[in-house]
PDB file of C-alpha atoms in Angstrom:
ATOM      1  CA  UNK A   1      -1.237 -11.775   0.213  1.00 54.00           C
ATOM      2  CA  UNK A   2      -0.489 -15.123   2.121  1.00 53.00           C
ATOM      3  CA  UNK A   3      -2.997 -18.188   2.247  1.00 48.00           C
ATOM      4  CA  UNK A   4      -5.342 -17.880   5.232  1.00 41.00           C
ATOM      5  CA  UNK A   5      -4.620 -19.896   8.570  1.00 39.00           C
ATOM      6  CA  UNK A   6      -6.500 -20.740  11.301  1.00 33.00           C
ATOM      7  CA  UNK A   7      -5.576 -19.164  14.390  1.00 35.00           C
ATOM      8  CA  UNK A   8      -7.257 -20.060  18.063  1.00 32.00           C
ATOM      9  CA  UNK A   9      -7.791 -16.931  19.962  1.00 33.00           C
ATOM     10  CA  UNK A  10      -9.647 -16.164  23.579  1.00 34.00           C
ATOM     11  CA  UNK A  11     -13.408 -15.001  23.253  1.00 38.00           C
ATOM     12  CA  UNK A  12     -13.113 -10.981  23.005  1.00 36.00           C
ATOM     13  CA  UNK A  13     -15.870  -9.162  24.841  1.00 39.00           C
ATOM     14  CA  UNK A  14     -17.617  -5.625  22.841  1.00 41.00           C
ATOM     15  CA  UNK A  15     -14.761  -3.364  24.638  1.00 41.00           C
ATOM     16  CA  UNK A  16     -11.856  -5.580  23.391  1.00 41.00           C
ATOM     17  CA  UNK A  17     -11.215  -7.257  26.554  1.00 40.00           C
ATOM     18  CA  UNK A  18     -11.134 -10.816  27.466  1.00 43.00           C
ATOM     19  CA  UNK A  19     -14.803 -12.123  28.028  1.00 45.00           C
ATOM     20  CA  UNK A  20     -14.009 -14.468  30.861  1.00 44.00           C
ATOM     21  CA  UNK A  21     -15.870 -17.303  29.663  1.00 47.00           C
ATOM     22  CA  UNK A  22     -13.140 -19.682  29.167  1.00 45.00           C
ATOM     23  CA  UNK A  23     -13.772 -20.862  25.904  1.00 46.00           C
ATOM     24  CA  UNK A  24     -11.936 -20.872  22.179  1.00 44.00           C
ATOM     25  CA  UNK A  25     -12.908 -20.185  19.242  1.00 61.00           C
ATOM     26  CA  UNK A  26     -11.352 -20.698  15.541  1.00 62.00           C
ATOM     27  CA  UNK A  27     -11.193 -17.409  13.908  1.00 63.00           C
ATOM     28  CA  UNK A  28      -9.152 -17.017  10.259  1.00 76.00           C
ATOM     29  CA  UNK A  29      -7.132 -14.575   9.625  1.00 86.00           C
ATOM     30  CA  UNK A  30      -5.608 -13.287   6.371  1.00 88.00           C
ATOM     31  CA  UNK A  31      -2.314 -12.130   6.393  1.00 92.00           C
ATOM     32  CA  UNK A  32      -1.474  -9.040   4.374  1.00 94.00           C
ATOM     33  CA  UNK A  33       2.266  -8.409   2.707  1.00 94.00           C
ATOM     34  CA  UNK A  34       2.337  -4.914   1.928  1.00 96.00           C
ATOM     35  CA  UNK A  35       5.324  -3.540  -0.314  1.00 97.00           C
ATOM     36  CA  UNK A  36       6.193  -0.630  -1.618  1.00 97.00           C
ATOM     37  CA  UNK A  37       7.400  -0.364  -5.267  1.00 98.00           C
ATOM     38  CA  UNK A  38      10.820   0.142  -6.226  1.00 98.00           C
ATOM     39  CA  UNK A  39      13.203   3.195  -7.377  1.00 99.00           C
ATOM     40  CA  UNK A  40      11.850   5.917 -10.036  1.00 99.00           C
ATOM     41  CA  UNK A  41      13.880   8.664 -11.142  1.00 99.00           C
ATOM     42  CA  UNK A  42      11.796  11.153  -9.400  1.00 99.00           C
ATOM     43  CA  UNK A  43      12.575   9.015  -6.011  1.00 98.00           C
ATOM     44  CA  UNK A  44      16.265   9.576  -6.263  1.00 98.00           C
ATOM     45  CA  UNK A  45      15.448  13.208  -7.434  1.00 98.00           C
ATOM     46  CA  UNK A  46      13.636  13.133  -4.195  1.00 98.00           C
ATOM     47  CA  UNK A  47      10.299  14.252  -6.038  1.00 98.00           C
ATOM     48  CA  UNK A  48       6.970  14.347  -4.963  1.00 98.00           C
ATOM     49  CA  UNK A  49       4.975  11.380  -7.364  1.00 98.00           C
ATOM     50  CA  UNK A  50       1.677  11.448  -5.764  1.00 98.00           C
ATOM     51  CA  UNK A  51      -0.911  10.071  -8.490  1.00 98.00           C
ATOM     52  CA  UNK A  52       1.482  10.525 -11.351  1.00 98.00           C
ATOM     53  CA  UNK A  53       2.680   7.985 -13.389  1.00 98.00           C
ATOM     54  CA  UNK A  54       5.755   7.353 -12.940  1.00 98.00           C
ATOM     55  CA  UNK A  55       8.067   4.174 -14.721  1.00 98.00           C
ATOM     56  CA  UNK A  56      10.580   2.303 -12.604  1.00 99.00           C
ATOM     57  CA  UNK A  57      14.197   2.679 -13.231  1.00 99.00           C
ATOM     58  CA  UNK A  58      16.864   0.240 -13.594  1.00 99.00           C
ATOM     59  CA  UNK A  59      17.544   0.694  -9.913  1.00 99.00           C
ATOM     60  CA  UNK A  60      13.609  -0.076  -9.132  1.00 99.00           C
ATOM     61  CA  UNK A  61      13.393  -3.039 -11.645  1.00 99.00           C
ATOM     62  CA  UNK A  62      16.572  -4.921  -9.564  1.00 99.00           C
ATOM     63  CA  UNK A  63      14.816  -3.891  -6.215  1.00 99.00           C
ATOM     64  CA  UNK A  64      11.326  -5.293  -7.424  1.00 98.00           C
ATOM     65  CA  UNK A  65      13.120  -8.054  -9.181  1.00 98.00           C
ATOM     66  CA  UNK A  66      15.004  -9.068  -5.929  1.00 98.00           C
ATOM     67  CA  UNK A  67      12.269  -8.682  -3.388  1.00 98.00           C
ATOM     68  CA  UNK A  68       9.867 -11.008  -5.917  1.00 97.00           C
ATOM     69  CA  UNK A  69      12.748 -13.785  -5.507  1.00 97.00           C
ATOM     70  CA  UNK A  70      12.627 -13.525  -1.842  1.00 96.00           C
ATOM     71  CA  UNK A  71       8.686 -13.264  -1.420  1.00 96.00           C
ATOM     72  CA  UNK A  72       8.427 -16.662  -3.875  1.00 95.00           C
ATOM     73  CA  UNK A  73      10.474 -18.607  -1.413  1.00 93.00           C
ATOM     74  CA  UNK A  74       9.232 -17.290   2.156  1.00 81.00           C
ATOM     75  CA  UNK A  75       5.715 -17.110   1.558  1.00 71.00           C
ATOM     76  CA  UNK A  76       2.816 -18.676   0.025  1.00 86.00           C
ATOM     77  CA  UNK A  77       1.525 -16.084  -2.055  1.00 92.00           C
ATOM     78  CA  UNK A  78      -2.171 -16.615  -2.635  1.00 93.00           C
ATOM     79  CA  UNK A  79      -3.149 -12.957  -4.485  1.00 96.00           C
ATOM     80  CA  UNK A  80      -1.563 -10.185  -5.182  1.00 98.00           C
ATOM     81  CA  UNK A  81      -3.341  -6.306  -5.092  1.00 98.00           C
ATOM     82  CA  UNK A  82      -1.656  -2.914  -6.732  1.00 99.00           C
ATOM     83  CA  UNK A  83      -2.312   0.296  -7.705  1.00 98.00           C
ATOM     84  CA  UNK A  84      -2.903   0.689 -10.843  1.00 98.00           C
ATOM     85  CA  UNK A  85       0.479   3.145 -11.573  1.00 99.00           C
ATOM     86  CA  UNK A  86       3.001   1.474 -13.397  1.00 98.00           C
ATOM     87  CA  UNK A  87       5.678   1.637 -10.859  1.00 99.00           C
ATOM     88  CA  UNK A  88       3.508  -0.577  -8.863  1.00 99.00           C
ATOM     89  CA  UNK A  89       2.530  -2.326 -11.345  1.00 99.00           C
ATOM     90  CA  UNK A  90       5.483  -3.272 -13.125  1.00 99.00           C
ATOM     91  CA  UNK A  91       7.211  -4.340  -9.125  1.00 99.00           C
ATOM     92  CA  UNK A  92       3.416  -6.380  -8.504  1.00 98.00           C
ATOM     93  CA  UNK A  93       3.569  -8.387 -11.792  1.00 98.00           C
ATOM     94  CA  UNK A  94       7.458  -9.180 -11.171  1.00 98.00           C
ATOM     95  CA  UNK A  95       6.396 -10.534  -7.944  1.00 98.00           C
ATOM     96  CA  UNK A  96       3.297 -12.296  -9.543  1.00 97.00           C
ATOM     97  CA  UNK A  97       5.440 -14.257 -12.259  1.00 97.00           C
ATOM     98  CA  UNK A  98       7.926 -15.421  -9.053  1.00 96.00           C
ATOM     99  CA  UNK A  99       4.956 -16.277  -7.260  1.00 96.00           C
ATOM    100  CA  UNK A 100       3.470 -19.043  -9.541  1.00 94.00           C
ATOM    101  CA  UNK A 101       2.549 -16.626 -12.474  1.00 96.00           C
ATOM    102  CA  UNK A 102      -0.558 -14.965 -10.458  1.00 96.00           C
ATOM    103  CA  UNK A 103      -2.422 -12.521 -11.945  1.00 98.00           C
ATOM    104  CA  UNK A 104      -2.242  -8.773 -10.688  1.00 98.00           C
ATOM    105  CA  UNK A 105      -5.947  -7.245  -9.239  1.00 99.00           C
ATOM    106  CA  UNK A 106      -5.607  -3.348  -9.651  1.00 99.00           C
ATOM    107  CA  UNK A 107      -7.527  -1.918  -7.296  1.00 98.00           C
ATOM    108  CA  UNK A 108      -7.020   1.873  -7.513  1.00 98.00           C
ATOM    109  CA  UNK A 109      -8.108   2.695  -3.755  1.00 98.00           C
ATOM    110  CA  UNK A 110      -4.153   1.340  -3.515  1.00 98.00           C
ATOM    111  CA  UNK A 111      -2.588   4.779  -5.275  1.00 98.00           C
ATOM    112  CA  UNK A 112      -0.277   6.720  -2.933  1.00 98.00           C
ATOM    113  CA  UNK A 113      -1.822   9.630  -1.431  1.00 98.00           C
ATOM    114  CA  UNK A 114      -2.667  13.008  -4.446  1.00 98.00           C
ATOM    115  CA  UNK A 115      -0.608  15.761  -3.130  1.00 98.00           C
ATOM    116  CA  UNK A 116      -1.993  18.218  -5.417  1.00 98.00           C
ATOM    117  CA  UNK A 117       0.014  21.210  -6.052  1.00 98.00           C
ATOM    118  CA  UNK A 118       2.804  19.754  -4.636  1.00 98.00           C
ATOM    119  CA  UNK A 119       3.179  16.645  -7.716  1.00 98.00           C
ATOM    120  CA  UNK A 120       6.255  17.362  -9.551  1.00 98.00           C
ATOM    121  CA  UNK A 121       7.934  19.454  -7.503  1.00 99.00           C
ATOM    122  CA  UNK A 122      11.263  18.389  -5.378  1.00 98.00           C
ATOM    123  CA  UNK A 123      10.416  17.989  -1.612  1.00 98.00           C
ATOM    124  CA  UNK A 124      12.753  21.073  -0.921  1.00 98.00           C
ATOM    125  CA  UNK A 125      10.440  23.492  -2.568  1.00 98.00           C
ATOM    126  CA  UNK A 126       7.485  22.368  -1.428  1.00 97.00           C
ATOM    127  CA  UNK A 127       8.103  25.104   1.415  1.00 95.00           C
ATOM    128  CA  UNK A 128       7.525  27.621  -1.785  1.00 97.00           C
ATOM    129  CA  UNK A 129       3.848  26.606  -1.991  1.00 97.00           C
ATOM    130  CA  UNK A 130       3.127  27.675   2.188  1.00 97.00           C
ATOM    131  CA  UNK A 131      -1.251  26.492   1.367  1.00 97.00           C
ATOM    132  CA  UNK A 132      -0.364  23.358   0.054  1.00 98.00           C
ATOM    133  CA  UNK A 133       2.426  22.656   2.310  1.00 97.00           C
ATOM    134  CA  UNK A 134       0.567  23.584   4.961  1.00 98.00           C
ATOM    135  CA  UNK A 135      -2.157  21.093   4.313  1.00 97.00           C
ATOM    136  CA  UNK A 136       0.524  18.512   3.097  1.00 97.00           C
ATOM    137  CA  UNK A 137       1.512  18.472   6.696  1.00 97.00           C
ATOM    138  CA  UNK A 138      -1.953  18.805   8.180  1.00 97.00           C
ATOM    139  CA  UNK A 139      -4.049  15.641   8.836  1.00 96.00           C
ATOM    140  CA  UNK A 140      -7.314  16.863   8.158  1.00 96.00           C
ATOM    141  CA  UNK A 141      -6.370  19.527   5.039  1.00 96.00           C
ATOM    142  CA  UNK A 142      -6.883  18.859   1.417  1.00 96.00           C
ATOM    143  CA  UNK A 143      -3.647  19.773  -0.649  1.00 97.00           C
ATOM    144  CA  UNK A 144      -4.954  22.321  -2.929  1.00 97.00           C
ATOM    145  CA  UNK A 145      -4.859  21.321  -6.821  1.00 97.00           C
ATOM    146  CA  UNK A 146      -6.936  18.251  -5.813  1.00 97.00           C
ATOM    147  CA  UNK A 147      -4.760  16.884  -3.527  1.00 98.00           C
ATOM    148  CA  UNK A 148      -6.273  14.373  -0.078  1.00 98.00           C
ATOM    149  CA  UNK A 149      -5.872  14.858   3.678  1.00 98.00           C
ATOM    150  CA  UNK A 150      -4.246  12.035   5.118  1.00 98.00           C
ATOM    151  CA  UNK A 151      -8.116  11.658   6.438  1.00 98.00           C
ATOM    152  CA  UNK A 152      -8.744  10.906   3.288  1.00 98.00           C
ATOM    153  CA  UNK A 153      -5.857   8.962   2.382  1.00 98.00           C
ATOM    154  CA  UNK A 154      -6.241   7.188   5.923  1.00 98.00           C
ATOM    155  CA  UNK A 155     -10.209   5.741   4.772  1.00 98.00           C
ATOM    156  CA  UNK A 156      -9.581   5.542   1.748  1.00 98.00           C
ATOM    157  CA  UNK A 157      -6.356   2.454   1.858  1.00 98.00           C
ATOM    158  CA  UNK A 158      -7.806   1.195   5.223  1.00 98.00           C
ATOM    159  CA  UNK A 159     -11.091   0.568   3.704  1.00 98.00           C
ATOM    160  CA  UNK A 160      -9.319  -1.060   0.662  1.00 98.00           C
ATOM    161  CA  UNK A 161      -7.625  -3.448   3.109  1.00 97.00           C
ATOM    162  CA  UNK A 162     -10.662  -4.683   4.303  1.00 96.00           C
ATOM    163  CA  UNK A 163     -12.173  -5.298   1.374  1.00 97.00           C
ATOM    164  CA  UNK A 164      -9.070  -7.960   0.309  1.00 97.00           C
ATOM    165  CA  UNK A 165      -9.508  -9.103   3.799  1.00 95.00           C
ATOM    166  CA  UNK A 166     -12.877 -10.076   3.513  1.00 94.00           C
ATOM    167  CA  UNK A 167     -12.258 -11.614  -0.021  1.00 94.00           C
ATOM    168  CA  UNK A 168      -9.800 -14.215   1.299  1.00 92.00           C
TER     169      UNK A 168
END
């Protein structure tokens, strides 16, 4: 996450128009950097993860490795937020040692989205599995095996990003 700025925006009315009054007003805004980890195995075997936890490979480690150089010199990292899974994890801490040695907050509302049934298996077979499939491409279905919607998955990050947002 990058310090908070000040920004000057026009007076919004209730419906998200402008409010006509003319004036200005200081709001702050946080800016959010969101990555996604780097390479596991199961990624290049082009395997569902979901909530399972999976290590980086050597592939992965370079990525995270790489994209924590670049984040320490074009941004002022202020906090950084991951699941708690290792392979996001391990690429969050990388970044965090780049970034001035700041400490990881794990804040499991962060995980990628359960599939259920479908964890484990290679996204060609999920077709084998027509329930869970089914619901893996629905919005609104749970994946059975204790799998989310994308509903779910939807609330459940967005309300995780406000949180931060709030906190800084």
């Amino acid at each position: 996450m990058a310090n908070s700025d000040s920004r000057v925006s026009e007076e919004w009315d209730e419906n998200g128009g402008g409010a006509g009054k003319g004036t200005l007003e200081n709001h702050t805004c946080t800016e959010i950097i969101i990555v996604r980890h780097g390479e596991t195995d199961w990624n290049a075997l082009r395997k569902a993860q979901g909530q399972l936890d999976v290590d980086l490979n050597e592939a992965g480690r370079q990525q995270a490795a790489a994209l924590a150089g670049r984040l320490s010199k074009e941004h002022d990292i202020s906090a950084i937020y991951s699941s708690d899974l290792k392979r996001a994890l391990d690429t969050a801490e990388m970044i965090g040692i780049r970034c001035g040695g700041l400490e990881v907050i794990k804040d499991l509302d962060l995980r990628e989205r359960h599939v259920g049934d479908l964890q484990g298996l290679q996204f060609q077979d999920f077709a084998k599995h027509p329930k869970a499939y089914e619901a893996f491409c629905s919005t609104d279905l749970e994946v059975p095996g204790g799998g989310e919607s994308r509903v779910q998955l939807d609330k459940r990050c967005i309300s995780s990003l406000q949180r931060i947002a709030k906190k800084h």
